Short mmCIF file of C-alpha atoms and ligand atoms in Angstrom, two decimals:
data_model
loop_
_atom_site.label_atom_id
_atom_site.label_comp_id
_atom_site.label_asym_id
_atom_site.label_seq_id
_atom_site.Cartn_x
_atom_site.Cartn_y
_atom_site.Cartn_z
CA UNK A 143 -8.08 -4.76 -9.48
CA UNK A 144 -5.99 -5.65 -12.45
CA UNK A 145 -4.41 -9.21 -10.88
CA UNK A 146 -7.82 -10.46 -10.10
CA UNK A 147 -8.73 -9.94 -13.93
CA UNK A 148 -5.95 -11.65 -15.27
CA UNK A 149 -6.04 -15.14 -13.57
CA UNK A 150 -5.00 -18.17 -16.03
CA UNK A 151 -2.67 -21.01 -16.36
CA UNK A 152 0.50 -19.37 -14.75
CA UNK A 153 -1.29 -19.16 -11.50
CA UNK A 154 -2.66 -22.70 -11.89
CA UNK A 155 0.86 -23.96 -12.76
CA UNK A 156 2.65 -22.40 -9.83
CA UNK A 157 -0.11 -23.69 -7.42
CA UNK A 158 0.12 -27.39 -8.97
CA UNK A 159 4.00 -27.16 -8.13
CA UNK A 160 3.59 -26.66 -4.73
CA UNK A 161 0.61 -29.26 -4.55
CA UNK A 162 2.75 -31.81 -6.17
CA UNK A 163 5.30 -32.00 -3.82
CA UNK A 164 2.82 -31.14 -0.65
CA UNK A 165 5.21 -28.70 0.78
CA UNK A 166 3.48 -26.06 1.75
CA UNK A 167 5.38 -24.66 3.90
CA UNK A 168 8.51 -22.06 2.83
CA UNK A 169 11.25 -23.23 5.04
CA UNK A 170 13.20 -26.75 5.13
CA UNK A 171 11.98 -30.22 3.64
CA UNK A 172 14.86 -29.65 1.34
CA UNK A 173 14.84 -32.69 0.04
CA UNK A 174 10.84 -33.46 -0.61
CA UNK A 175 10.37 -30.45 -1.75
CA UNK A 176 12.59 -31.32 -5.10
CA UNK A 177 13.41 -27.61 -5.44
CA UNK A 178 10.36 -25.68 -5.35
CA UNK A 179 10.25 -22.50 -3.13
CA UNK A 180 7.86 -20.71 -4.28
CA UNK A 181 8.57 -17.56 -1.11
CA UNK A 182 12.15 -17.55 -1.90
CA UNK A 183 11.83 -17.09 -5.81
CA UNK A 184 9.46 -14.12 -5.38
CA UNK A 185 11.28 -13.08 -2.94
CA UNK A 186 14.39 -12.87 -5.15
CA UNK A 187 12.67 -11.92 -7.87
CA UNK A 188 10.66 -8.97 -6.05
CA UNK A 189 13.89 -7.73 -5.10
CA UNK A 190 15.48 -7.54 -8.32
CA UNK A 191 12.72 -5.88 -10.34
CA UNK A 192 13.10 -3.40 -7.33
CA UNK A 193 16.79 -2.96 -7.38
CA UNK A 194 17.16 -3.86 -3.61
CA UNK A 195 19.36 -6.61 -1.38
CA UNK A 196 16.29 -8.01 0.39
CA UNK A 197 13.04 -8.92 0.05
CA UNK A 198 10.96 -10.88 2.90
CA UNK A 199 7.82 -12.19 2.11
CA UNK A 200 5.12 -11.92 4.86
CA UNK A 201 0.81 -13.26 5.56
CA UNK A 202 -0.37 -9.79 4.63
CA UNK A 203 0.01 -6.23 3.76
CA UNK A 204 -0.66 -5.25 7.58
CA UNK A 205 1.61 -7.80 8.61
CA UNK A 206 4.18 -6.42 5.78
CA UNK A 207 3.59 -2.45 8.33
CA UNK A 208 4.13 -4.51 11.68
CA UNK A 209 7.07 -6.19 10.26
CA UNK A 210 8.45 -2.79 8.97
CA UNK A 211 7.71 -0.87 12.39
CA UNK A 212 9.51 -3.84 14.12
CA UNK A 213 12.51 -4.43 12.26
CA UNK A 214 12.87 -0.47 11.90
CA UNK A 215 12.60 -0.76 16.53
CA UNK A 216 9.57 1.01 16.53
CA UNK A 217 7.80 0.15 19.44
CA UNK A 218 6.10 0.90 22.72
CA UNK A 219 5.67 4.84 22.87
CA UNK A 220 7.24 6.15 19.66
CA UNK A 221 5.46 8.35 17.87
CA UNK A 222 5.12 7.54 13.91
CA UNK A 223 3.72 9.83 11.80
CA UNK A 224 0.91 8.58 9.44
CA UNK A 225 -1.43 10.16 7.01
CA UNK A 226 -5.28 10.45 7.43
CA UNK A 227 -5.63 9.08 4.18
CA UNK A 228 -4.86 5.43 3.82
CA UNK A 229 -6.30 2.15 4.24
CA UNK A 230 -6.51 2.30 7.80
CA UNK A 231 -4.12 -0.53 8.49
CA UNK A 232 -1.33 1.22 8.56
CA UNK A 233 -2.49 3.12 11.59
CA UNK A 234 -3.71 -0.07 13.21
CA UNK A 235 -0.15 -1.36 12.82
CA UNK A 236 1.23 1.37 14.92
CA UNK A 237 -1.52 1.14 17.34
CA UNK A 238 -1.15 -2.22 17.93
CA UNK A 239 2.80 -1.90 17.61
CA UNK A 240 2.67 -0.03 20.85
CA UNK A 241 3.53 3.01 19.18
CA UNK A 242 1.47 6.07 18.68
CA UNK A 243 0.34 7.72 15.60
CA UNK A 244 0.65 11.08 14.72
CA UNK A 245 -1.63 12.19 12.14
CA UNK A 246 -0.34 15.27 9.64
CA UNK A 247 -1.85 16.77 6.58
CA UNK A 248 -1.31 15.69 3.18
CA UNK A 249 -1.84 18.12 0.02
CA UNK A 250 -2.97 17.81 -3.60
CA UNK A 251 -0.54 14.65 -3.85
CA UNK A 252 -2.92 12.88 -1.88
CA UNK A 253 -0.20 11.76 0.30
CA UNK A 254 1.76 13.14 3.38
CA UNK A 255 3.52 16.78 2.72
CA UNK A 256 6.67 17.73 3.76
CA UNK A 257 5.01 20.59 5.20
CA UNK A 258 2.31 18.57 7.20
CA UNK A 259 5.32 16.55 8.60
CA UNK A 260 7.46 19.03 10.11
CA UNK A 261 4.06 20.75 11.45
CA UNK A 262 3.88 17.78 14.07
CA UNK A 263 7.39 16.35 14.65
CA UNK A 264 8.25 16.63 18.47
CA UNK A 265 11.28 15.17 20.68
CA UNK A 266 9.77 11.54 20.55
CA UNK A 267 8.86 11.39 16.84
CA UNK A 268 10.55 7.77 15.67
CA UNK A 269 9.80 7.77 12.14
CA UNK A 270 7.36 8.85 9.22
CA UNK A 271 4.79 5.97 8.12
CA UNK A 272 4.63 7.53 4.26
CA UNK A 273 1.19 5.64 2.15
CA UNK A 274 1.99 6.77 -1.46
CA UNK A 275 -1.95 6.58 -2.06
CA UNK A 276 -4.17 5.77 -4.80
CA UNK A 277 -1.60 4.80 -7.67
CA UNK A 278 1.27 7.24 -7.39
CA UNK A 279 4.12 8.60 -4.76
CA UNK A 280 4.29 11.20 -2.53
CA UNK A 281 6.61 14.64 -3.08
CA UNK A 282 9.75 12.22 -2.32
CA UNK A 283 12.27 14.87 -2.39
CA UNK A 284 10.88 17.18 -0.15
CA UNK A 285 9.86 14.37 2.21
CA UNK A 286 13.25 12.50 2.35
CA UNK A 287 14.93 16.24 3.28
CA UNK A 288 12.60 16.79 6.52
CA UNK A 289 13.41 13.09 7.43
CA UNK A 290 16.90 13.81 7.04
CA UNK A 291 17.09 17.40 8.52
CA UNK A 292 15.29 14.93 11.79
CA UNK A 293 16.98 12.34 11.74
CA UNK A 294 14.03 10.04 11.13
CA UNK A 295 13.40 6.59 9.84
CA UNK A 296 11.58 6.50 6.69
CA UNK A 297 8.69 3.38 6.18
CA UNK A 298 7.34 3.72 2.62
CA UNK A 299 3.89 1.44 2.67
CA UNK A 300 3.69 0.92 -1.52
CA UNK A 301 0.53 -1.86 -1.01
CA UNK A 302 -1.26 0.60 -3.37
CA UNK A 303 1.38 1.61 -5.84
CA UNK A 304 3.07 -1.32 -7.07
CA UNK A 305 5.02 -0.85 -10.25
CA UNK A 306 5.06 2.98 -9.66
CA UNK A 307 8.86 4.96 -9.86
CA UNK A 308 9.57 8.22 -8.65
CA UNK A 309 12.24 9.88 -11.51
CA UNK A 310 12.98 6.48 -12.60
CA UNK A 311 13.38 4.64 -9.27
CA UNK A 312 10.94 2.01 -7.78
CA UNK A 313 8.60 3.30 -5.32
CA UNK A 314 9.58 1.40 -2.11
CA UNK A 315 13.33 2.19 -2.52
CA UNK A 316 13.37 5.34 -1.14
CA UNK A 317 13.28 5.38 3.18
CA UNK A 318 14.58 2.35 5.22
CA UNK A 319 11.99 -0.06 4.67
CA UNK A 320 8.90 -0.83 2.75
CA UNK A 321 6.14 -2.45 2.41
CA UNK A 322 3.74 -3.98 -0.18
CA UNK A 323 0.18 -5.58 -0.06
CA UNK A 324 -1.18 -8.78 -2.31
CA UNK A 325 -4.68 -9.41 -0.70
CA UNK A 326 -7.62 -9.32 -3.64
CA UNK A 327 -7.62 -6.02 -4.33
CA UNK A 328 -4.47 -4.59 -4.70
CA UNK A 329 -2.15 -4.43 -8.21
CA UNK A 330 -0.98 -7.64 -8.22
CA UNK A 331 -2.90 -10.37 -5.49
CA UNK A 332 -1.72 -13.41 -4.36
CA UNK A 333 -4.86 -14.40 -2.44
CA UNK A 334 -3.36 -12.85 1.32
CA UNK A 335 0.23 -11.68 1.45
CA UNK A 336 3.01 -8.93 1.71
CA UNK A 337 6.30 -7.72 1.11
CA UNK A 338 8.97 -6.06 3.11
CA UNK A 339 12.09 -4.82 1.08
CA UNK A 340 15.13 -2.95 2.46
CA UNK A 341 18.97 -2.24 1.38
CA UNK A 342 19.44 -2.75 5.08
CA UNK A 343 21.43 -6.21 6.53
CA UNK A 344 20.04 -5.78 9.94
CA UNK A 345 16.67 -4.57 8.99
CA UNK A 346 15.88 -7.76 6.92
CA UNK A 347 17.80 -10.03 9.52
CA UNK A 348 15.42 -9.26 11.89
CA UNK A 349 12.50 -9.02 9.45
CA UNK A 350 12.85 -12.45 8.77
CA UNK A 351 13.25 -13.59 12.50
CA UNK A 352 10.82 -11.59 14.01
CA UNK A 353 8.01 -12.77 11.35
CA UNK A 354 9.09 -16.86 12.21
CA UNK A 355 9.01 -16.84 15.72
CA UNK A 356 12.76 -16.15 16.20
CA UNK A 357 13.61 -18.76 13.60
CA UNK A 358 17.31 -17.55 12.44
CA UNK A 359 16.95 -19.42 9.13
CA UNK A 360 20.17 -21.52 9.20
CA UNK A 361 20.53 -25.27 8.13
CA UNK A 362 17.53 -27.76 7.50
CA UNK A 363 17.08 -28.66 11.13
CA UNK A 364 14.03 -26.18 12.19
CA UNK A 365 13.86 -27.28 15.77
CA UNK A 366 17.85 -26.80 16.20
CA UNK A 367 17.70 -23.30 15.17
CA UNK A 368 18.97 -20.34 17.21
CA UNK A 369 16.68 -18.07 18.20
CA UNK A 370 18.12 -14.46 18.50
CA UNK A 371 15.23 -12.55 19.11
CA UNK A 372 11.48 -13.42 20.02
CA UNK A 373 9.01 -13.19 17.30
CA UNK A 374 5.61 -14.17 15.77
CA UNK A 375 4.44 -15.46 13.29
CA UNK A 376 3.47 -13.66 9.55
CA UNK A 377 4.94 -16.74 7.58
CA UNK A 378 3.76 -16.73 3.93
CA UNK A 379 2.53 -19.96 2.69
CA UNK A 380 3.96 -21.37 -0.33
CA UNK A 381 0.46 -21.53 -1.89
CA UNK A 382 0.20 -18.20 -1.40
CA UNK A 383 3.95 -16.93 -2.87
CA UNK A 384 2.66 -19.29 -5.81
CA UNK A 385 0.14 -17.50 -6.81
CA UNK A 386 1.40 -14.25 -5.56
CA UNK A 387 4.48 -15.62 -7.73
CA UNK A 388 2.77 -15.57 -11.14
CA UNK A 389 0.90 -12.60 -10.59
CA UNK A 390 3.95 -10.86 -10.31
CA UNK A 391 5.64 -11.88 -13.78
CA UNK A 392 2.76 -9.74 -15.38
CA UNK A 393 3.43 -6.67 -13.52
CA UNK A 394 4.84 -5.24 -16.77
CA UNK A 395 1.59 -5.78 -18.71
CA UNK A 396 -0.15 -4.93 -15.83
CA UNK A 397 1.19 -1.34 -15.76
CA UNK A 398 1.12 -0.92 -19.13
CA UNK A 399 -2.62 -1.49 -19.62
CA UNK A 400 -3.29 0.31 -16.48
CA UNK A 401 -1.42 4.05 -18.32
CA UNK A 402 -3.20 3.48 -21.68
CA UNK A 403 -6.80 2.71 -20.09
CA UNK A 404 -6.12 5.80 -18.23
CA UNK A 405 -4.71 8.35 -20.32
CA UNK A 406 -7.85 7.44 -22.60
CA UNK A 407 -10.17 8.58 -19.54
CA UNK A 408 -7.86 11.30 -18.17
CA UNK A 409 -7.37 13.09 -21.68
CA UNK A 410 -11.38 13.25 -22.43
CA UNK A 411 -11.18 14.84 -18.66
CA UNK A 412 -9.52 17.58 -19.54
CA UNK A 413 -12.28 18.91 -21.50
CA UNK A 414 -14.38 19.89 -18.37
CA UNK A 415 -13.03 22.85 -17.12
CA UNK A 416 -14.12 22.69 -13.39
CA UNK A 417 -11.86 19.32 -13.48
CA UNK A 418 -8.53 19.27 -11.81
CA UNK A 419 -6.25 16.18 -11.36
CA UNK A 420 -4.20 14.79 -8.30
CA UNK A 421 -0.60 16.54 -8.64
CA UNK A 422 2.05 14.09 -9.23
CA UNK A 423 5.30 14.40 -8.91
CA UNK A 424 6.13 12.65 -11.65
CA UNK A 425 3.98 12.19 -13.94
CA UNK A 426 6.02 9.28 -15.71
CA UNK A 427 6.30 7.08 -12.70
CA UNK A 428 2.20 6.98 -12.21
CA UNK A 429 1.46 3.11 -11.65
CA UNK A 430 -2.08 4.72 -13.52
CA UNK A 431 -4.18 1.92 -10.72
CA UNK A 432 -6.55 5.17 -10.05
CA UNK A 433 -7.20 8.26 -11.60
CA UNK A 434 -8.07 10.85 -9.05
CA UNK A 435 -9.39 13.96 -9.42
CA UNK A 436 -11.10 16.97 -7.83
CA UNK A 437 -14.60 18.69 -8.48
CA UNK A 438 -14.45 22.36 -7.17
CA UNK A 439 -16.44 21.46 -3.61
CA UNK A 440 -18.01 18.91 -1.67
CA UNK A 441 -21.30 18.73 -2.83
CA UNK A 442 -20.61 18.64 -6.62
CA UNK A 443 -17.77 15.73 -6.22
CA UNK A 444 -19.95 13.82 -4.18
CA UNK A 445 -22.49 13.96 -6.70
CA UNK A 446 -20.32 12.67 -9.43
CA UNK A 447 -19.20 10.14 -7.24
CA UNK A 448 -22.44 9.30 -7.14
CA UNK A 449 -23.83 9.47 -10.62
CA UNK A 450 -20.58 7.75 -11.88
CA UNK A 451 -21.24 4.83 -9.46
CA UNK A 452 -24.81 4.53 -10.10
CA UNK A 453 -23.82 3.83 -14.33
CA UNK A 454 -21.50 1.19 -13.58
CA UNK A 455 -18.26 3.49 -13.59
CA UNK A 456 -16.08 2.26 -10.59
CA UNK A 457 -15.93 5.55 -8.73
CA UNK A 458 -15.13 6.12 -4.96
CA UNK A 459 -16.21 9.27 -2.94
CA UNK A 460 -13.39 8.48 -0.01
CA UNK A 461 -14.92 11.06 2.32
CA UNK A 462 -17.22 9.29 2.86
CA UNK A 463 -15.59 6.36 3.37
CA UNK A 464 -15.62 4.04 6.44
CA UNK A 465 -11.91 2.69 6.21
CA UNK A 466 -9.37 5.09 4.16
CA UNK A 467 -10.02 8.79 5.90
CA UNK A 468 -10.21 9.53 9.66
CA UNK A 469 -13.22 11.59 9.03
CA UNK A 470 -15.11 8.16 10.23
CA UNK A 471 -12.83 6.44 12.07
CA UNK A 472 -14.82 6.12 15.18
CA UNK A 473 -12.91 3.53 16.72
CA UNK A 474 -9.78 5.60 16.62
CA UNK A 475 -11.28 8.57 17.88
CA UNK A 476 -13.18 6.87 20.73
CA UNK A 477 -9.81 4.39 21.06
CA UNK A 478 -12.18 0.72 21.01
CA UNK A 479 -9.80 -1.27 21.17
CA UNK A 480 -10.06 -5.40 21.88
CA UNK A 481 -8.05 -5.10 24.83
CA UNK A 482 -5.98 -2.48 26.62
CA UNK A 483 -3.15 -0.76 24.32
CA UNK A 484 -0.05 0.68 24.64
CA UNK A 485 -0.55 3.94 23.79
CA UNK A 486 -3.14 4.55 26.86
CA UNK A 487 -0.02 4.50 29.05
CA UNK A 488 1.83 7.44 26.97
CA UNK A 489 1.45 10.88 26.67
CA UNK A 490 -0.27 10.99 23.38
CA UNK A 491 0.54 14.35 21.77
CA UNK A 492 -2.87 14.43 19.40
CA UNK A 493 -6.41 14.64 20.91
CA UNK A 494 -7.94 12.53 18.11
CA UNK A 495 -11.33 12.73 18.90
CA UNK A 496 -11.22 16.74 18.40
CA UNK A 497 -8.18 16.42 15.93
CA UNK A 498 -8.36 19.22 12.97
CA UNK A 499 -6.94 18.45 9.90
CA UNK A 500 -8.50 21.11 7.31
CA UNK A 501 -5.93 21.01 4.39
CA UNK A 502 -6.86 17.10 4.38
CA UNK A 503 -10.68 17.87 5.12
CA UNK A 504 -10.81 20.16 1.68
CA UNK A 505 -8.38 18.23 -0.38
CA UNK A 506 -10.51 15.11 0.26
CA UNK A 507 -13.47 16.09 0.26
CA UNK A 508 -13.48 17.26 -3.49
CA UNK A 509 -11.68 14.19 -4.53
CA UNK A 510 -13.29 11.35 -6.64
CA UNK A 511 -11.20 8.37 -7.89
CA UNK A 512 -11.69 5.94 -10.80
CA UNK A 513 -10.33 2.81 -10.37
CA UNK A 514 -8.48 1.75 -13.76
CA UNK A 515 -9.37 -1.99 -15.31
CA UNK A 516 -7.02 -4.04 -17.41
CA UNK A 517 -9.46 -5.57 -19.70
CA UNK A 518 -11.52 -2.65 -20.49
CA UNK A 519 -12.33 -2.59 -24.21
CA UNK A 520 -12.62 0.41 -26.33
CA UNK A 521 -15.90 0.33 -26.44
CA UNK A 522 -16.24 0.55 -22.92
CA UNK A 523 -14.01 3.26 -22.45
CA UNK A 524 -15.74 5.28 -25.31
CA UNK A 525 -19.07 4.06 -23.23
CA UNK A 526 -17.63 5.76 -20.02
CA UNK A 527 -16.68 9.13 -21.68
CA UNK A 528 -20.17 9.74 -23.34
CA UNK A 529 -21.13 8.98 -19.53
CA UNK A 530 -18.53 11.60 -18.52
CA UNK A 531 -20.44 14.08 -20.89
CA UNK A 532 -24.16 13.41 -19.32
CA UNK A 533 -22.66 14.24 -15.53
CA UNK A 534 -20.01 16.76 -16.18
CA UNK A 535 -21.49 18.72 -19.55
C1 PLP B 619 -4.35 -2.79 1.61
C2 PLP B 619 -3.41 -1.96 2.36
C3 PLP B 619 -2.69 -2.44 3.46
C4 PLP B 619 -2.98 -3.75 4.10
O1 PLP B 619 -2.87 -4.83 3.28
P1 PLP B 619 -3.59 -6.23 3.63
O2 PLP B 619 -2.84 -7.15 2.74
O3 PLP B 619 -5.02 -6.10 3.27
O4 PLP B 619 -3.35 -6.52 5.06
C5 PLP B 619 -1.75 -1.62 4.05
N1 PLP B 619 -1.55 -0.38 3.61
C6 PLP B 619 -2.23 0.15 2.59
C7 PLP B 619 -1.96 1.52 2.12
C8 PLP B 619 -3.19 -0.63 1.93
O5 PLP B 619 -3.90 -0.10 0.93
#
């Protein structure tokens, strides 16, 4: 979690700004708020590191998927197709969007394949809900041709590969619309928040609307506004774009730290020979936050897992995990739900509760994943390779 390592004075700064002026909200109060806006700077400033017209700055990383769906119309029985391993909020989004998700497999990249996606495509497929898990993107190419060859709209959620390219472009630039995560354990944190980005007019137009209740964002008089569409409400708060704000301007160093800390771990790897590592596409556009890997079966990667976790190494076993893979995602499978939704009223082409998804099953279930620290001294890292030696030699 390199942002919550590196807190200092720039956060502190940014937040004392805002908490001068006591405007904490991001719209209007033009003239108390002696030009401070925090939301709008990252916002512009998110957007250029990315190389995109818009950026929109939203409460959370879900609320950065619901804002995505919606501005991409998504809605009430459309089927998205989503991977069975993510942070389960993307799914959640499209639940509670109204549309209906459509699991496929992924492969070795850890993300969705090309493959997996045209496997489940049918006459009401919408759009493809690509995660580019762990660190690092998907098999772009391949995925932007079956989206293409469909005609389908492309949602890129980057919330856990910030900073990562795909042949020398900025993850997040590649479908329609994307979106990015800053709660506390992401790349970069700015407490709670998220980011949409797009090259698309009418995509942000109604990204920003639909997140402020409507609000069309013209002139200083908020209760005067038009009101084109109805919305909600996934306002960030300047406090938050503050700190979210000065985070950001060490993405760079960030990224940096994150490849050598993990080429140090990933090079002593290579040494064990029943080691093999997540396929990337491209290598040089890693953001390095994880290195993933795979132990030859189940047993034998969960006992790594294990070990490693038990010395102090941060390692995750994520079949076994309650929130990032289906395999115990009761609630989905048994459809618990806090009140009645949308999809109950559709023909819902996957049976989730008896849903097979082997490829995933085997490429997960020999996967363990380091996360990468900032600060991590040599001496640690030489620490954590003798430790490689006692459970791998
Ligand atoms: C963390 C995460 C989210 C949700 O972000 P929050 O800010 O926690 O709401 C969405 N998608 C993925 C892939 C994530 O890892």
């Amino acid at each position: 979690m390199p942002g919550t390592e590196l807190f200092g004075k720039e956060e502190r700064k940014e937040v004392m700004d805002v908490l001068e002026t006591g405007i904490l909200f991001r719209y209007n109060h033009d003239e108390a708020r002696k030009g401070i806006w925090k939301a709008r700077t990252f916002e512009k400033e998110f957007a250029e590191y990315h190389g995109v017209k818009h950026c929109h700055m939203v409460s959370s990383g879900t609320a950065a998927d619901y804002v995505s769906l919606a501005s991409a119309g998504i809605g009430a029985g459309d089927e998205v197709i989503v991977p069975p391993f993510t942070f389960i909020a993307p799914v959640e989004a499209v639940i509670n969007s109204g549309a209906i998700p459509v699991f496929a497999e992924i492969d070795e990249t850890l993300c969705l394949s090309a493959e997996g996606i045209e496997a489940v495509i049918t006459p009401k497929t919408k759009a493809v809900l690509l995660v580019h898990m762990v660190g690092a993107m998907a098999d772009l190419d391949a995925i932007i041709d079956v989206c293409k060859k469909h005609n389908l709209i492309l949602i890129e959620d980057t919330a856990q590969a910030l900073g990562g390219s795909y042949k020398g472009k900025p993850l997040g630039t590649f479908g329609d619309v994307a979106c990015f995560s800053f709660d506390f354990f992401k790349i970069i944190t700015a407490g709670e928040g998220g980011a949409v980005i797009t090259n698309s007019d009418e995509i942000y137009e109604k990204a920003h609307t639909w997140s402020d209740h409507g609000h069309n964002h013209v002139g200083d008089n908020r209760g005067a506004e038009d009101h084109p569409i109805l919305g909600t409400n996934y306002r960030m708060s300047e406090l938050h774009a503050a700190v979210g704000l000065a985070q950001f301007r060490k993405i760079d160093f960030i990224i940096e730290r994150q490849r050598a800390n993990k080429k140090v771990l990933k090079d002593y790897l290579k040494k064990f020979p029943q080691i093999t590592f997540r396929q990337l596409p491209d290598e040089q556009g890693d953001s390095a936050s994880v290195l993933n890997f795979f132990l030859p079966d189940a047993k034998e990667a969960e006992r790594v897992a294990d070990e490693m976790g038990n010395t102090g190494i941060p390692a995750a076993y994520w079949y076994n995990n309650n929130y990032h893979y289906i395999k115990n995602w009761e609630h989905l499978k048994e459809m618990k739900t806090a009140a009645p939704v949308a999809l109950k009223f559709f023909d819902v082409p996957q049976d989730y509760k008896t849903l097979q998804l082997p490829k995933s099953d085997d490429v997960i279930s020999r996967l363990v994943s380091i996360n990468i620290r900032i600060t991590w001294t040599e001496e640690e890292l030489d620490d954590m390779c003798k430790k490689f030696d006692a459970i791998l030699g």
